Amino acid sequence: MGRDVITDVGSERESRRFSTAKLHDPNVTFEEYYYYACQSRAHPSESPDTPSAASISGMSKYNPFRRVETPAESNGTVNEKGGTNSNGAHAWHDVSNEEYVQASRALRTARWGAIFYLITTDILGPFTTSWAFSQMGYGPAAVLYFIFACFAAYGGFLLWRMFLQLDSDRYPLRNYGDIAYRVAGAIARHTVNIVQSIQLLFNVGIIIVSNGQSLSQISKGSVCFVVLCFVWAVAGGVLGQIRTLRRLGWLANMAIWLNVLVLIITTAVIFHSDPNYDAALANNNAPKGPIVTTAGPPEGVGFQGQVVGLMQAVFSYGGAMLFVEFMAEMKRPYDFWKGMVFAQVFIFCCYIIFGFLIYSHQGQFTINPSYQGVSPYSWQTAVNAIALVTALIAALLYGNIGIKVLYSNVFMELFGFPSLARKKGKILWIPLVPIYWALAFVVAAAIPSFSNLSGLIAAVCILQFSYTFPPFLMLFHAAQRDSIQDGEGFNPTTGQTIRRDSGMSRWMRGLRKNAVLNAFNAFFFLGSLTTAVLGVYSAVVGLISAYRETAVSGFSCKNPIGA
């Protein structure tokens, strides 16, 4: 295969210390990330309980669940701390592996049970499903929700595999953008971080809209809608001072059961009352009449409306954006799959059952979100009050991650701001929170159409993180991982990466190793990208139509769904 090509890291890296500033070092190769990930997975604290872990992870050459000796270090020995020496000489780095282990793992405390609650709190949003059913009909809606659930789980599985094979105590992964950087470079990382920041900001804005509608219904329209949105933004700016996900864990647990309570109350009341005709007229432009349900697409709902309904399914499964953050705070990242699988099954069951029940009893009068379609004022007030609490918890989660992404990737990286773990960083956190919520308020007040706004953000951002980015990044990851041949890899003794070839031929060799799976991932990526384009088009057309034909208008005192 030609002569060896040795990538020398140079003397500069001999003095590297444990620092997050080095997590995006262009001198660190894929092979080096991969090597230290294998060492971290081999640490006793991460040893899986099942002997089949290696096959599940998909790592055959560099099994992350046992201590390994890579071909590139064949002349050295692996010591007890994971470092490599040759003839008693110290390795090229002067910080022991155990020091990195202690520094990294001290920050990782979450277990898979907490991850289940966090994922469920982040993703669970059944109150849009019945409206999606009203736009697509029973059959298409049920099938598409199932398909999107399966692909969302598969996308999460791809992220989990890449995390296990790239995260290490020496080079910990902190967010989605870090995975993009390690497999596809700086441009991919910046793209992911920009899209993630947009999504988190708009998610908070969507919650401000829904809670503004809830408060307006509670007050019977006696208070200006945009003022209510502002009040909610102020509340978020105050309560958002919580800085760590660990402190949100018990709130996330509570939010799940409060959401279930809202589901039960909404379903029970809707079963024994008429639809909210006033809200349906204001929001859906549906005049009072007999309730109509359909097996297929309803008459009068065009392709654009059906795609916006489809985007509600995408919106409903939008949680993969935060999966890396969740894994980064886990004591044993391998266990992430448990929390994800249980959460996805629970969420899918909630969606299908709730969507069928509400659509069956409200038909074309279904409101988005559905609990605001409850007609008796007393019960409407009760569910709105509970939903306010659960939405606030979700908004705090989005805001927390959103501010951290902006702070670490803009303020720290570009302007040299201090870490949030330091006193100065903690002080800077205080004004950043209300500023962030103020921006979210502007989004909410300018675009108060809940369905079309959620459809737009689903197409532009959410779909990418759950469906488009995972297979795309996995192709880059697989091409580099599977192109490593015997005698190649990272040598921790010298700090060198050995490759016998480079360029397109190397990448193609890597992709050919699992050609069928890679072809499927490529098809998955292209299909997701096409769906995103259709979703953006439909959401924009829907917003234009909403401003023209309904009560929706920016910075208005009128509630988009009526009093």
CSV table of N, CA, C and O in Angstrom, one decimal, residues 57-121:
chain,number,residue,atom,x,y,z
A,57,SER,N,-22.0,-2.5,20.4
A,57,SER,CA,-21.4,-1.2,20.1
A,57,SER,C,-20.9,-1.2,18.7
A,57,SER,O,-20.6,-0.1,18.1
A,58,GLY,N,-20.6,-2.3,18.0
A,58,GLY,CA,-20.1,-2.3,16.7
A,58,GLY,C,-18.7,-2.1,16.6
A,58,GLY,O,-18.1,-1.9,15.5
A,59,MET,N,-17.9,-2.2,17.7
A,59,MET,CA,-16.5,-2.0,17.7
A,59,MET,C,-15.9,-3.4,17.7
A,59,MET,O,-16.0,-4.2,18.6
A,60,SER,N,-15.2,-3.8,16.6
A,60,SER,CA,-14.6,-5.1,16.5
A,60,SER,C,-13.1,-5.0,16.6
A,60,SER,O,-12.5,-5.7,17.4
A,61,LYS,N,-12.5,-4.1,15.8
A,61,LYS,CA,-11.1,-4.0,15.8
A,61,LYS,C,-10.6,-3.4,17.2
A,61,LYS,O,-9.6,-3.9,17.7
A,62,TYR,N,-11.2,-2.3,17.6
A,62,TYR,CA,-10.8,-1.7,18.9
A,62,TYR,C,-12.0,-1.8,19.9
A,62,TYR,O,-12.8,-0.9,20.0
A,63,ASN,N,-12.1,-3.0,20.5
A,63,ASN,CA,-13.2,-3.2,21.4
A,63,ASN,C,-13.1,-2.2,22.6
A,63,ASN,O,-12.1,-2.3,23.3
A,64,PRO,N,-14.0,-1.4,22.8
A,64,PRO,CA,-13.9,-0.4,23.9
A,64,PRO,C,-14.2,-0.9,25.3
A,64,PRO,O,-14.1,-0.2,26.2
A,65,PHE,N,-14.6,-2.2,25.4
A,65,PHE,CA,-15.0,-2.7,26.6
A,65,PHE,C,-13.9,-3.6,27.2
A,65,PHE,O,-14.2,-4.4,28.2
A,66,ARG,N,-12.8,-3.6,26.7
A,66,ARG,CA,-11.6,-4.3,27.3
A,66,ARG,C,-10.4,-3.5,26.9
A,66,ARG,O,-10.4,-2.8,26.0
A,67,ARG,N,-9.4,-3.7,27.8
A,67,ARG,CA,-8.1,-3.0,27.5
A,67,ARG,C,-7.5,-3.6,26.2
A,67,ARG,O,-7.4,-4.8,26.1
A,68,VAL,N,-7.1,-2.7,25.3
A,68,VAL,CA,-6.6,-3.2,24.0
A,68,VAL,C,-5.2,-2.6,23.8
A,68,VAL,O,-4.7,-1.6,24.3
A,69,GLU,N,-4.5,-3.3,22.9
A,69,GLU,CA,-3.2,-2.8,22.4
A,69,GLU,C,-3.3,-2.6,20.9
A,69,GLU,O,-3.6,-3.5,20.1
A,70,THR,N,-3.2,-1.4,20.4
A,70,THR,CA,-3.4,-1.1,19.0
A,70,THR,C,-2.2,-1.4,18.3
A,70,THR,O,-1.1,-1.5,18.8
A,71,PRO,N,-2.3,-1.7,16.9
A,71,PRO,CA,-1.2,-2.0,16.1
A,71,PRO,C,0.0,-1.0,16.2
A,71,PRO,O,1.1,-1.3,16.1
A,72,ALA,N,-0.4,0.3,16.3
A,72,ALA,CA,0.6,1.4,16.3
A,72,ALA,C,1.4,1.4,17.5
A,72,ALA,O,2.5,2.0,17.6
A,73,GLU,N,1.1,0.7,18.6
A,73,GLU,CA,1.8,0.7,19.8
A,73,GLU,C,2.4,-0.7,20.1
A,73,GLU,O,2.7,-1.1,21.2
A,74,SER,N,2.6,-1.5,19.1
A,74,SER,CA,3.0,-2.9,19.3
A,74,SER,C,4.4,-3.0,19.9
A,74,SER,O,4.7,-4.0,20.5
A,75,ASN,N,5.2,-1.9,19.9
A,75,ASN,CA,6.5,-2.0,20.5
A,75,ASN,C,6.5,-1.5,22.0
A,75,ASN,O,7.5,-1.6,22.6
A,76,GLY,N,5.3,-1.1,22.5
A,76,GLY,CA,5.2,-0.6,23.8
A,76,GLY,C,4.4,-1.5,24.7
A,76,GLY,O,3.8,-2.5,24.2
A,77,THR,N,4.3,-1.2,25.9
A,77,THR,CA,3.4,-1.9,26.8
A,77,THR,C,2.4,-1.0,27.5
A,77,THR,O,2.7,0.2,27.7
A,78,VAL,N,1.2,-1.5,27.8
A,78,VAL,CA,0.2,-0.7,28.4
A,78,VAL,C,0.4,-0.8,29.9
A,78,VAL,O,0.3,-1.9,30.4
A,79,ASN,N,0.6,0.3,30.6
A,79,ASN,CA,0.7,0.2,32.0
A,79,ASN,C,-0.6,0.2,32.7
A,79,ASN,O,-1.7,0.3,32.1
A,80,GLU,N,-0.6,0.2,34.1
A,80,GLU,CA,-1.8,0.1,34.8
A,80,GLU,C,-2.7,1.3,34.7
A,80,GLU,O,-3.9,1.2,34.9
A,81,LYS,N,-2.1,2.4,34.4
A,81,LYS,CA,-2.9,3.7,34.3
A,81,LYS,C,-3.4,4.0,32.8
A,81,LYS,O,-3.9,5.0,32.6
A,82,GLY,N,-3.1,3.0,31.9
A,82,GLY,CA,-3.5,3.2,30.6
A,82,GLY,C,-2.5,3.9,29.7
A,82,GLY,O,-2.7,4.0,28.5
A,83,GLY,N,-1.4,4.5,30.3
A,83,GLY,CA,-0.4,5.1,29.5
A,83,GLY,C,0.5,4.0,28.8
A,83,GLY,O,0.5,2.9,29.2
A,84,THR,N,1.3,4.5,27.8
A,84,THR,CA,2.1,3.5,27.2
A,84,THR,C,3.6,3.9,27.2
A,84,THR,O,3.9,5.1,26.9
A,85,ASN,N,4.5,3.0,27.7
A,85,ASN,CA,5.9,3.3,27.8
A,85,ASN,C,6.7,2.3,26.9
A,85,ASN,O,6.2,1.2,26.6
A,86,SER,N,7.8,2.7,26.4
A,86,SER,CA,8.7,1.9,25.7
A,86,SER,C,10.0,1.9,26.3
A,86,SER,O,10.7,3.0,26.4
A,87,ASN,N,10.5,0.7,26.8
A,87,ASN,CA,11.8,0.6,27.5
A,87,ASN,C,11.8,1.5,28.7
A,87,ASN,O,12.9,2.1,29.0
A,88,GLY,N,10.7,1.7,29.4
A,88,GLY,CA,10.7,2.4,30.6
A,88,GLY,C,10.6,3.9,30.4
A,88,GLY,O,10.6,4.7,31.4
A,89,ALA,N,10.6,4.4,29.2
A,89,ALA,CA,10.5,5.9,28.9
A,89,ALA,C,9.1,6.4,29.1
A,89,ALA,O,8.2,5.7,28.9
A,90,HIS,N,9.0,7.6,29.5
A,90,HIS,CA,7.7,8.2,29.7
A,90,HIS,C,7.1,8.5,28.3
A,90,HIS,O,7.7,8.7,27.3
A,91,ALA,N,5.7,8.4,28.3
A,91,ALA,CA,5.0,8.7,27.1
A,91,ALA,C,5.2,10.2,26.7
A,91,ALA,O,5.6,11.0,27.5
A,92,TRP,N,4.7,10.5,25.5
A,92,TRP,CA,4.9,11.9,25.0
A,92,TRP,C,4.2,12.9,25.8
A,92,TRP,O,4.5,14.1,25.8
A,93,HIS,N,3.1,12.5,26.5
A,93,HIS,CA,2.3,13.5,27.3
A,93,HIS,C,2.9,13.4,28.7
A,93,HIS,O,3.4,12.3,29.2
A,94,ASP,N,2.8,14.5,29.5
A,94,ASP,CA,3.3,14.5,30.9
A,94,ASP,C,2.2,14.5,31.9
A,94,ASP,O,2.4,14.8,33.0
A,95,VAL,N,1.0,14.2,31.5
A,95,VAL,CA,-0.2,14.1,32.4
A,95,VAL,C,-0.7,12.6,32.3
A,95,VAL,O,-1.0,12.2,31.2
A,96,SER,N,-0.7,11.9,33.4
A,96,SER,CA,-1.1,10.5,33.4
A,96,SER,C,-2.5,10.3,33.0
A,96,SER,O,-3.4,11.2,33.2
A,97,ASN,N,-2.8,9.2,32.5
A,97,ASN,CA,-4.2,8.9,32.1
A,97,ASN,C,-5.1,8.9,33.3
A,97,ASN,O,-6.3,9.3,33.2
A,98,GLU,N,-4.7,8.5,34.4
A,98,GLU,CA,-5.5,8.5,35.6
A,98,GLU,C,-5.9,9.9,36.1
A,98,GLU,O,-7.0,10.1,36.6
A,99,GLU,N,-5.0,10.9,35.8
A,99,GLU,CA,-5.4,12.2,36.1
A,99,GLU,C,-6.5,12.7,35.2
A,99,GLU,O,-7.4,13.4,35.7
A,100,TYR,N,-6.4,12.4,34.0
A,100,TYR,CA,-7.5,12.7,33.1
A,100,TYR,C,-8.8,12.0,33.5
A,100,TYR,O,-9.9,12.6,33.5
A,101,VAL,N,-8.7,10.7,33.9
A,101,VAL,CA,-9.9,10.0,34.3
A,101,VAL,C,-10.5,10.6,35.5
A,101,VAL,O,-11.8,10.8,35.6
A,102,GLN,N,-9.7,11.0,36.5
A,102,GLN,CA,-10.3,11.6,37.7
A,102,GLN,C,-10.9,13.0,37.4
A,102,GLN,O,-12.0,13.3,37.9
A,103,ALA,N,-10.3,13.8,36.6
A,103,ALA,CA,-10.8,15.1,36.3
A,103,ALA,C,-12.1,15.0,35.5
A,103,ALA,O,-13.0,15.8,35.7
A,104,SER,N,-12.2,14.0,34.6
A,104,SER,CA,-13.3,13.9,33.7
A,104,SER,C,-14.5,13.3,34.5
A,104,SER,O,-15.6,13.8,34.4
A,105,ARG,N,-14.3,12.2,35.2
A,105,ARG,CA,-15.4,11.4,35.8
A,105,ARG,C,-15.9,12.1,37.0
A,105,ARG,O,-17.1,11.8,37.4
A,106,ALA,N,-15.2,13.0,37.6
A,106,ALA,CA,-15.8,13.8,38.7
A,106,ALA,C,-17.0,14.6,38.3
A,106,ALA,O,-17.8,14.9,39.1
A,107,LEU,N,-17.0,14.9,37.0
A,107,LEU,CA,-18.1,15.8,36.5
A,107,LEU,C,-19.3,14.9,36.0
A,107,LEU,O,-20.3,15.5,35.6
A,108,ARG,N,-19.1,13.6,35.9
A,108,ARG,CA,-20.1,12.8,35.4
A,108,ARG,C,-20.8,12.0,36.5
A,108,ARG,O,-20.3,11.1,37.1
A,109,THR,N,-22.1,12.3,36.7
A,109,THR,CA,-22.8,11.7,37.8
A,109,THR,C,-24.1,11.1,37.5
A,109,THR,O,-24.7,10.3,38.2
A,110,ALA,N,-24.7,11.5,36.3
A,110,ALA,CA,-26.0,11.0,35.9
A,110,ALA,C,-26.0,9.5,35.6
A,110,ALA,O,-25.1,9.0,35.0
A,111,ARG,N,-27.1,8.8,35.9
A,111,ARG,CA,-27.3,7.4,35.6
A,111,ARG,C,-28.5,7.3,34.6
A,111,ARG,O,-29.2,8.3,34.3
A,112,TRP,N,-28.7,6.1,34.1
A,112,TRP,CA,-29.6,5.9,32.9
A,112,TRP,C,-31.0,6.2,33.4
A,112,TRP,O,-31.9,6.6,32.5
A,113,GLY,N,-31.4,6.0,34.6
A,113,GLY,CA,-32.7,6.4,35.1
A,113,GLY,C,-33.0,7.9,35.0
A,113,GLY,O,-34.1,8.3,34.5
A,114,ALA,N,-32.0,8.7,35.4
A,114,ALA,CA,-32.2,10.1,35.2
A,114,ALA,C,-32.2,10.5,33.7
A,114,ALA,O,-33.0,11.4,33.4
A,115,ILE,N,-31.5,9.8,32.9
A,115,ILE,CA,-31.5,10.1,31.5
A,115,ILE,C,-32.9,9.8,30.9
A,115,ILE,O,-33.4,10.5,30.0
A,116,PHE,N,-33.5,8.7,31.4
A,116,PHE,CA,-34.9,8.4,30.9
A,116,PHE,C,-35.8,9.6,31.2
A,116,PHE,O,-36.6,10.0,30.3
A,117,TYR,N,-35.7,10.1,32.4
A,117,TYR,CA,-36.6,11.3,32.7
A,117,TYR,C,-36.2,12.5,31.9
A,117,TYR,O,-37.1,13.2,31.4
A,118,LEU,N,-35.0,12.8,31.7
A,118,LEU,CA,-34.6,13.9,30.9
A,118,LEU,C,-35.0,13.8,29.5
A,118,LEU,O,-35.5,14.8,28.9
A,119,ILE,N,-34.8,12.6,28.9
A,119,ILE,CA,-35.2,12.4,27.5
A,119,ILE,C,-36.7,12.5,27.4
A,119,ILE,O,-37.3,13.2,26.4
A,120,THR,N,-37.5,11.9,28.3
A,120,THR,CA,-38.9,12.0,28.2
A,120,THR,C,-39.4,13.4,28.4
A,120,THR,O,-40.3,13.9,27.7
A,121,THR,N,-38.8,14.2,29.3
A,121,THR,CA,-39.2,15.6,29.5
A,121,THR,C,-38.9,16.4,28.3
A,121,THR,O,-39.7,17.2,27.8
